[in-house]
PDB file of C-alpha atoms in Angstrom:
ATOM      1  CA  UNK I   1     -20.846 -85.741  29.706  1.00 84.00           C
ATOM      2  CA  UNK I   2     -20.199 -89.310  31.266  1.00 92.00           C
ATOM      3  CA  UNK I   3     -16.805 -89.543  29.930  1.00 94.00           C
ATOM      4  CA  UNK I   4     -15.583 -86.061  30.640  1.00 93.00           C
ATOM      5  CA  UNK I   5     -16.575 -86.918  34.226  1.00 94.00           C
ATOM      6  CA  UNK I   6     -15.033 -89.692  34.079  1.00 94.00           C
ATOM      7  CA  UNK I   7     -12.116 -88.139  32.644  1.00 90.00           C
ATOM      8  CA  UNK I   8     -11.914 -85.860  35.692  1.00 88.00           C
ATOM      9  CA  UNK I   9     -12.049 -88.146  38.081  1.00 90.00           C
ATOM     10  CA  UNK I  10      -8.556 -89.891  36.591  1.00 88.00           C
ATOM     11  CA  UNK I  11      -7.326 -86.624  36.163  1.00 84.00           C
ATOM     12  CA  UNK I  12      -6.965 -87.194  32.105  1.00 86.00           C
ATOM     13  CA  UNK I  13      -6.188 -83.876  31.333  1.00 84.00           C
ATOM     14  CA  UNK I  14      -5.723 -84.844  27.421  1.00 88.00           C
ATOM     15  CA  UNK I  15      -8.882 -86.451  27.128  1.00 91.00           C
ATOM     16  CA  UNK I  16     -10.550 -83.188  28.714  1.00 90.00           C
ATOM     17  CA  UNK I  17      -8.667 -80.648  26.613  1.00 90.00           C
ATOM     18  CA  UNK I  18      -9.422 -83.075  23.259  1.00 92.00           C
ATOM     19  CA  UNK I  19     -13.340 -83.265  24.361  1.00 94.00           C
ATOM     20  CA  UNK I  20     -13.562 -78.974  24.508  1.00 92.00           C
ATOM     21  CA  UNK I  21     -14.517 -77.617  21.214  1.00 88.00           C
ATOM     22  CA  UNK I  22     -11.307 -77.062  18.987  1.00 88.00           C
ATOM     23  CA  UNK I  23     -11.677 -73.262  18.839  1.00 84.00           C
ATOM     24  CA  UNK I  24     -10.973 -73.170  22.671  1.00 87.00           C
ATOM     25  CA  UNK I  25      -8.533 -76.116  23.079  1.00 87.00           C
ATOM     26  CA  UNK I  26      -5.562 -73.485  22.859  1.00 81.00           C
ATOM     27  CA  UNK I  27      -7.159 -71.605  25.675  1.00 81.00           C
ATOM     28  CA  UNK I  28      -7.951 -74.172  27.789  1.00 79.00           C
ATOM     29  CA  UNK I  29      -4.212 -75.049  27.524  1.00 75.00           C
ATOM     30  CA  UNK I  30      -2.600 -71.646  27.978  1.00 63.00           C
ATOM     31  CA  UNK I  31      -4.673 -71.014  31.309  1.00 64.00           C
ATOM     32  CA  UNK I  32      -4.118 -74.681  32.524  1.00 65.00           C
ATOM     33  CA  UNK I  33      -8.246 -74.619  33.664  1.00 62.00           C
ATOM     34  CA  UNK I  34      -7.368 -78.379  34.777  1.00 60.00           C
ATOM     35  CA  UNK I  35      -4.976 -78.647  36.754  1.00 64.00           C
ATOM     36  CA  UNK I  36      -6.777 -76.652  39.443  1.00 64.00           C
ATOM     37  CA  UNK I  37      -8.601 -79.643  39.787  1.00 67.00           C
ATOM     38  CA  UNK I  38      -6.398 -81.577  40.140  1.00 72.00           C
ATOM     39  CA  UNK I  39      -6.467 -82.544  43.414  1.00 79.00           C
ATOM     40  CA  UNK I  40     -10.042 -82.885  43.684  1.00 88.00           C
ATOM     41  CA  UNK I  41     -11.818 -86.050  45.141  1.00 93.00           C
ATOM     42  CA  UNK I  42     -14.920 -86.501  42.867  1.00 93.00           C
ATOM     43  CA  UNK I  43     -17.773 -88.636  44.846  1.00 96.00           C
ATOM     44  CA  UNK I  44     -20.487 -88.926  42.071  1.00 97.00           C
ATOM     45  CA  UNK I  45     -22.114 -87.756  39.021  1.00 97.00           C
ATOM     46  CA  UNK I  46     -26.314 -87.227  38.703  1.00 97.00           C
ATOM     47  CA  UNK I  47     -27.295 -86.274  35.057  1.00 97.00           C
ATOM     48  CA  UNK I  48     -30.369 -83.957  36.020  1.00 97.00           C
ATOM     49  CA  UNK I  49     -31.625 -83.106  32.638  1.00 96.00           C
ATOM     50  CA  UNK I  50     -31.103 -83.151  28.613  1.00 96.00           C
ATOM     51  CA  UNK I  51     -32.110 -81.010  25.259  1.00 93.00           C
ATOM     52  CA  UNK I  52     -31.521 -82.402  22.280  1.00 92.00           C
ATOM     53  CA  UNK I  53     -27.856 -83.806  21.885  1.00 91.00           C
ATOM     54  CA  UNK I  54     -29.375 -87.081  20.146  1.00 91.00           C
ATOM     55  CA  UNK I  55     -27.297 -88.787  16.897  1.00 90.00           C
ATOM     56  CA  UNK I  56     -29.031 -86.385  14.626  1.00 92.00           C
ATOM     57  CA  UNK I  57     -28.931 -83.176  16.225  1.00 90.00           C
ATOM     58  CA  UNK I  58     -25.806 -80.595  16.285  1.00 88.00           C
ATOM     59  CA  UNK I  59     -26.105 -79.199  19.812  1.00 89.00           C
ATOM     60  CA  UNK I  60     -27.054 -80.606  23.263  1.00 92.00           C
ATOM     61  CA  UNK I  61     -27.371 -79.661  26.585  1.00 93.00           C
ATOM     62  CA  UNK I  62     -26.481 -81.144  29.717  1.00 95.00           C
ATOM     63  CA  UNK I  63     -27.978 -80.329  33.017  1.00 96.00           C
ATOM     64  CA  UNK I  64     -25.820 -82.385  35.702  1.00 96.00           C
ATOM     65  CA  UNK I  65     -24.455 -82.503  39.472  1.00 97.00           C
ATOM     66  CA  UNK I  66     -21.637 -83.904  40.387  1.00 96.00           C
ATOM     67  CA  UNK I  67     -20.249 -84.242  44.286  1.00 97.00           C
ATOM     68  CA  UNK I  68     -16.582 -83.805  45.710  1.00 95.00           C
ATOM     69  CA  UNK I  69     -14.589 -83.300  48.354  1.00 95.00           C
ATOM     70  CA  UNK I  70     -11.467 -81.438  48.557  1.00 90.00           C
ATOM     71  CA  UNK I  71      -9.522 -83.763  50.895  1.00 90.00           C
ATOM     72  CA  UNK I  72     -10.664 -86.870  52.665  1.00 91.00           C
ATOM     73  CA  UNK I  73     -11.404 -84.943  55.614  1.00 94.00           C
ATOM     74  CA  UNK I  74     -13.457 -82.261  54.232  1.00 93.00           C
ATOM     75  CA  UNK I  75     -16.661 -81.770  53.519  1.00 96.00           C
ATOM     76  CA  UNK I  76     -18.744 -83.165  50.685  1.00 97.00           C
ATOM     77  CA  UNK I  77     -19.583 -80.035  48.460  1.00 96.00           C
ATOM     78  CA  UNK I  78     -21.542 -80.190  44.658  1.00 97.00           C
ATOM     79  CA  UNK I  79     -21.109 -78.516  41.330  1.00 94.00           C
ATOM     80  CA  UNK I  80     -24.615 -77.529  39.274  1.00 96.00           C
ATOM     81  CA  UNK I  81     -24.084 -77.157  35.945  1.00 93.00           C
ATOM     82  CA  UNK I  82     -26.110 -76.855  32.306  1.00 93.00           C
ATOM     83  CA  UNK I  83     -23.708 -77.557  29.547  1.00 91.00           C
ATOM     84  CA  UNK I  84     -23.667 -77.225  26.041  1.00 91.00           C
ATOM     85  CA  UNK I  85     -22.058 -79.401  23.650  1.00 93.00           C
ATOM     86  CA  UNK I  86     -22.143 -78.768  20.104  1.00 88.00           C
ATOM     87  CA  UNK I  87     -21.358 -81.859  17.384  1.00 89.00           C
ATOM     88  CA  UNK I  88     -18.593 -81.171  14.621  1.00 85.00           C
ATOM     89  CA  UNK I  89     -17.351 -83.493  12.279  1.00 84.00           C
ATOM     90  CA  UNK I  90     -19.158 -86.150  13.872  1.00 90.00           C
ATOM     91  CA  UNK I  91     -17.883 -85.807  17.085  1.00 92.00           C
ATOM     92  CA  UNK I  92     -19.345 -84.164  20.331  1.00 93.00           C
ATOM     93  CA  UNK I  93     -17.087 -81.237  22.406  1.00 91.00           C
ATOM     94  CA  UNK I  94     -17.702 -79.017  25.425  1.00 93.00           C
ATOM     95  CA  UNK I  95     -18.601 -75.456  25.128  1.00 88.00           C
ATOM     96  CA  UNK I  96     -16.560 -73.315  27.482  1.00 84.00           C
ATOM     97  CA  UNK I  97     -19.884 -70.360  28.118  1.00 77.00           C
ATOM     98  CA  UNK I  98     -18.024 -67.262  29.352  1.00 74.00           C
ATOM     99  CA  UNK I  99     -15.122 -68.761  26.780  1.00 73.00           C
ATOM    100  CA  UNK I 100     -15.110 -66.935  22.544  1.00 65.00           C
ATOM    101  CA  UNK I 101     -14.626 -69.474  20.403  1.00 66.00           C
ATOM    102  CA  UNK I 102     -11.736 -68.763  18.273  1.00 67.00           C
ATOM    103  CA  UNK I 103     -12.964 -69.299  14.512  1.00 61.00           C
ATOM    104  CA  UNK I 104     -10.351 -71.821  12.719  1.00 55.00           C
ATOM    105  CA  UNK I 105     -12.446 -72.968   9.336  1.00 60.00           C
ATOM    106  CA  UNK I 106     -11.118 -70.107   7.147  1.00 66.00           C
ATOM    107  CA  UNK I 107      -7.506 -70.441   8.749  1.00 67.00           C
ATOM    108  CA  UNK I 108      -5.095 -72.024   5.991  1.00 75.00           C
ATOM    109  CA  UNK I 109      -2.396 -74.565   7.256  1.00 75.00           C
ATOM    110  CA  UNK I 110       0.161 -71.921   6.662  1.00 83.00           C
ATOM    111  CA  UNK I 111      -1.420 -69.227   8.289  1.00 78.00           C
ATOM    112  CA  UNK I 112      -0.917 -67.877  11.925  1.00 72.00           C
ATOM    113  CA  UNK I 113      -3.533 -69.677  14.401  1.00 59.00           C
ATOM    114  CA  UNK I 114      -6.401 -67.557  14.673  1.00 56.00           C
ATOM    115  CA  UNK I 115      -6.430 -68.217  18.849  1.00 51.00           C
ATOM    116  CA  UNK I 116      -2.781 -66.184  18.943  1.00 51.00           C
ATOM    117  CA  UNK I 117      -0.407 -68.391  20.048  1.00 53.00           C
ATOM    118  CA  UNK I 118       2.181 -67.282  17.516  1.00 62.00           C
ATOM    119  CA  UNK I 119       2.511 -70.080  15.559  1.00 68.00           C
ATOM    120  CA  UNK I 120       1.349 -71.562  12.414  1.00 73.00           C
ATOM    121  CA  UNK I 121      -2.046 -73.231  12.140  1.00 68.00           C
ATOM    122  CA  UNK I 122      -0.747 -76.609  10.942  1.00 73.00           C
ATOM    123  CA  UNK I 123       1.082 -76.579  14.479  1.00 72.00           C
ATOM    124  CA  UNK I 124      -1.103 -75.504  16.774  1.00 61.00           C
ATOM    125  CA  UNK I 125      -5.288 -75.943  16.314  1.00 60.00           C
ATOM    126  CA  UNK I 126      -5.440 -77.721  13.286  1.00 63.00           C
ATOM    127  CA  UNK I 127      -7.035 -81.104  13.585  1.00 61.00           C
TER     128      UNK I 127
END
């Protein structure tokens, strides 16, 4: 959660698209979710709460606030979120929760990417 706030705050728009769970990367890039943000002055970050999410569990959850301001001049506002993560491979990714996640383990390399983009697997949502 740290480093994806982190990541916001420097606008690192790879590090936030590699950090979402793989079977919504593609989506996240087609509807360019960051870049809204992108001019975004983020104040601070206050983890809240957290369930689970520890080295031997599979999902978390993230309860968290984190201040900004949309100019210099304007007024501090804050974002209230709970957000799941869920572990794969060893690593831990966002869960978009309005967001389907598009199911890639039965997808072979030569196969057309289950998310739609048109193109093969191997070249698209593979890891």
């Amino acid at each position: 959660m740290r480093s994806r706030y982190t990541a916001y705050t420097l606008s690192n728009i790879p590090y936030l698209v590699a950090t979402t769970h793989p079977g919504q990367q593609e989506t996240i890039k087609q509807q360019k979710v960051y870049q809204q943000s992108n001019g975004t002055l983020w104040q601070r970050l206050e983890v809240v709460d957290t369930e689970a999410g520890q080295a031997a569990d599979q999902s978390g959850m993230v309860e968290f606030k984190a201040w900004f301001r949309e100019s210099l001049s304007g007024p501090e506002q804050i974002h209230h979120e709970r957000s799941s993560f869920i572990k794969k491979e060893g690593l831990w990714y966002f869960v978009y929760p309005k967001m389907a996640l598009v199911k890639t383990e039965n997808a072979g390399r030569n196969d057309p990417c289950p998310c739609g983009s048109g193109k093969k697997y191997k070249k698209c949502c593979a890891p």
